[in-house]
XYZ file of C-alpha atoms in Angstrom:
187
model
C 248.742 263.841 39.839
C 246.172 262.933 37.179
C 245.218 265.690 34.811
C 241.556 266.548 34.915
C 239.906 268.193 31.979
C 236.723 270.018 32.672
C 234.122 269.765 29.934
C 231.300 272.176 29.648
C 227.720 270.885 29.704
C 227.313 272.371 26.265
C 229.753 269.893 24.692
C 227.599 266.715 25.027
C 224.515 268.684 24.045
C 226.328 270.042 21.005
C 227.455 266.505 20.131
C 223.881 265.190 20.383
C 222.610 268.108 18.307
C 225.146 267.460 15.537
C 224.344 263.735 15.645
C 220.594 264.318 15.380
C 220.955 266.862 12.559
C 223.231 264.455 10.670
C 220.727 261.605 11.043
C 217.836 263.806 9.907
C 219.737 265.023 6.836
C 220.777 261.457 5.983
C 217.181 260.272 6.388
C 215.871 262.993 4.071
C 218.413 262.248 1.343
C 217.925 258.497 1.701
C 214.139 258.797 1.341
C 214.484 261.048 -1.689
C 216.873 258.641 -3.385
C 214.557 255.726 -2.604
C 211.593 257.626 -4.065
C 213.608 258.455 -7.194
C 214.594 254.817 -7.634
C 210.969 253.688 -7.234
C 209.854 256.299 -9.751
C 212.485 255.039 -12.158
C 211.255 251.463 -11.674
C 207.615 252.398 -12.292
C 208.306 254.752 -15.187
C 208.137 251.935 -17.734
C 205.419 249.317 -17.544
C 205.875 245.607 -18.029
C 202.625 245.476 -19.975
C 201.705 246.474 -23.470
C 198.644 248.718 -23.448
C 195.385 246.875 -23.991
C 194.086 249.791 -26.040
C 195.716 252.134 -28.486
C 195.600 255.586 -26.919
C 196.815 258.813 -28.393
C 198.872 260.761 -25.854
C 196.920 263.927 -26.699
C 193.701 262.229 -25.528
C 194.942 261.938 -21.959
C 193.201 264.691 -20.053
C 194.436 266.729 -17.153
C 192.123 264.718 -14.873
C 194.025 261.560 -15.781
C 197.252 263.118 -14.664
C 195.774 264.273 -11.349
C 193.879 261.077 -10.493
C 195.645 258.854 -7.979
C 195.718 255.336 -9.414
C 198.238 252.654 -8.585
C 198.705 251.807 -12.252
C 198.937 254.988 -14.284
C 199.589 253.070 -17.505
C 196.183 251.366 -17.395
C 193.819 252.967 -19.903
C 190.627 251.693 -18.187
C 191.811 253.135 -14.863
C 192.455 256.507 -16.478
C 189.094 256.390 -18.261
C 187.274 255.554 -15.034
C 188.946 258.408 -13.176
C 188.165 260.829 -16.016
C 184.493 259.839 -15.941
C 184.397 260.106 -12.163
C 185.941 263.593 -12.210
C 183.453 264.673 -14.873
C 180.510 263.248 -12.861
C 179.583 260.657 -15.467
C 176.372 258.646 -15.357
C 176.335 255.795 -12.815
C 175.836 253.087 -15.451
C 178.771 254.417 -17.430
C 180.916 254.546 -14.291
C 179.982 250.978 -13.351
C 180.748 249.739 -16.856
C 184.075 251.534 -16.764
C 184.833 250.038 -13.348
C 184.142 246.528 -14.681
C 186.490 247.241 -17.594
C 189.113 248.482 -15.145
C 188.747 245.314 -13.064
C 189.038 243.157 -16.201
C 192.274 244.893 -17.227
C 193.668 244.502 -13.728
C 192.743 240.808 -13.665
C 194.396 240.293 -17.052
C 197.580 241.835 -15.735
C 197.533 239.808 -12.527
C 197.080 236.583 -14.483
C 200.011 237.559 -16.734
C 202.155 238.234 -13.669
C 201.195 234.891 -12.096
C 201.974 233.055 -15.351
C 205.401 234.627 -15.699
C 206.392 234.513 -12.024
C 208.044 231.047 -12.115
C 210.060 232.005 -15.192
C 211.169 235.292 -13.669
C 212.140 233.574 -10.411
C 214.170 230.976 -12.323
C 215.910 233.640 -14.395
C 216.644 235.682 -11.285
C 218.048 232.763 -9.293
C 220.308 231.847 -12.216
C 221.479 235.438 -12.475
C 220.169 235.967 -16.004
C 218.183 239.071 -15.091
C 219.327 241.901 -12.885
C 218.074 243.144 -9.566
C 216.377 246.131 -11.178
C 214.255 243.938 -13.463
C 213.325 241.678 -10.572
C 212.406 244.662 -8.388
C 210.324 246.075 -11.240
C 208.478 242.755 -11.520
C 207.787 242.602 -7.772
C 206.721 246.254 -7.699
C 204.349 245.689 -10.620
C 202.754 242.785 -8.721
C 202.240 245.005 -5.668
C 200.772 247.776 -7.818
C 198.299 245.360 -9.389
C 197.232 244.127 -5.950
C 196.694 247.738 -4.892
C 194.690 248.328 -8.081
C 192.419 245.366 -7.290
C 191.898 246.622 -3.736
C 190.989 250.048 -5.068
C 188.528 248.532 -7.556
C 186.897 246.549 -4.735
C 186.642 249.690 -2.599
C 185.097 251.660 -5.471
C 182.621 248.825 -6.126
C 181.566 248.795 -2.476
C 180.974 252.536 -2.797
C 178.313 251.933 -5.438
C 176.482 249.078 -3.807
C 177.092 247.027 -0.676
C 178.406 243.569 -1.620
C 179.039 244.466 -5.264
C 182.774 243.918 -4.869
C 182.198 240.142 -4.962
C 180.063 240.335 -8.091
C 182.232 242.780 -10.042
C 185.153 240.366 -10.260
C 182.953 237.615 -11.715
C 181.691 240.096 -14.316
C 185.216 241.303 -14.960
C 186.391 237.735 -15.502
C 183.670 237.222 -18.117
C 184.692 240.460 -19.847
C 188.349 239.441 -19.738
C 187.628 235.996 -21.229
C 185.477 237.585 -23.935
C 188.292 239.977 -24.847
C 190.803 237.116 -24.945
C 188.496 235.132 -27.221
C 188.105 238.147 -29.523
C 191.880 238.546 -29.707
C 192.300 234.869 -30.608
C 189.600 235.010 -33.276
C 191.187 238.171 -34.670
C 194.592 236.479 -34.773
C 193.123 233.463 -36.575
C 191.407 235.725 -39.105
C 194.641 237.607 -39.819
C 196.477 234.296 -40.355
C 193.854 233.178 -42.876
C 194.363 236.331 -44.907
């Protein structure tokens, strides 16, 4: 005669409970490790700062303000002015400067993308560097979207105009840097 084993109804329920708890715990630890790895990737920027800033000048508002690129001085300045209820003209000027810095960074990323892709496909740079590059590109896109949203908050349709103004500012800054470099070579 075949042996029959009677199983309580609690056994499958206990099994499902243990399975669900295990999956939840794994999910929590996996998300935390992914967040830590992303924080490690974004902790150092690919860009040199456009402005010399003393660390003591960074206010508590800068640390609280949610910006995609926390290493961008114009973004921090804009958020500081916004938190302090700065004058509208000053805020708009700061927003144009923020857009110019973001455009400069995006152009740099676009210029270096073919080189980075070639280095990555040949195995000359690691996965972490490549991920950092891709993450920086996504952060700059998010920064541009945020600038456009802020511009629309000031005036309807201004998001189209601000990028033209920012491009002029960016070109002017590049020209000033070149003239400064030529003057230092002459000396």
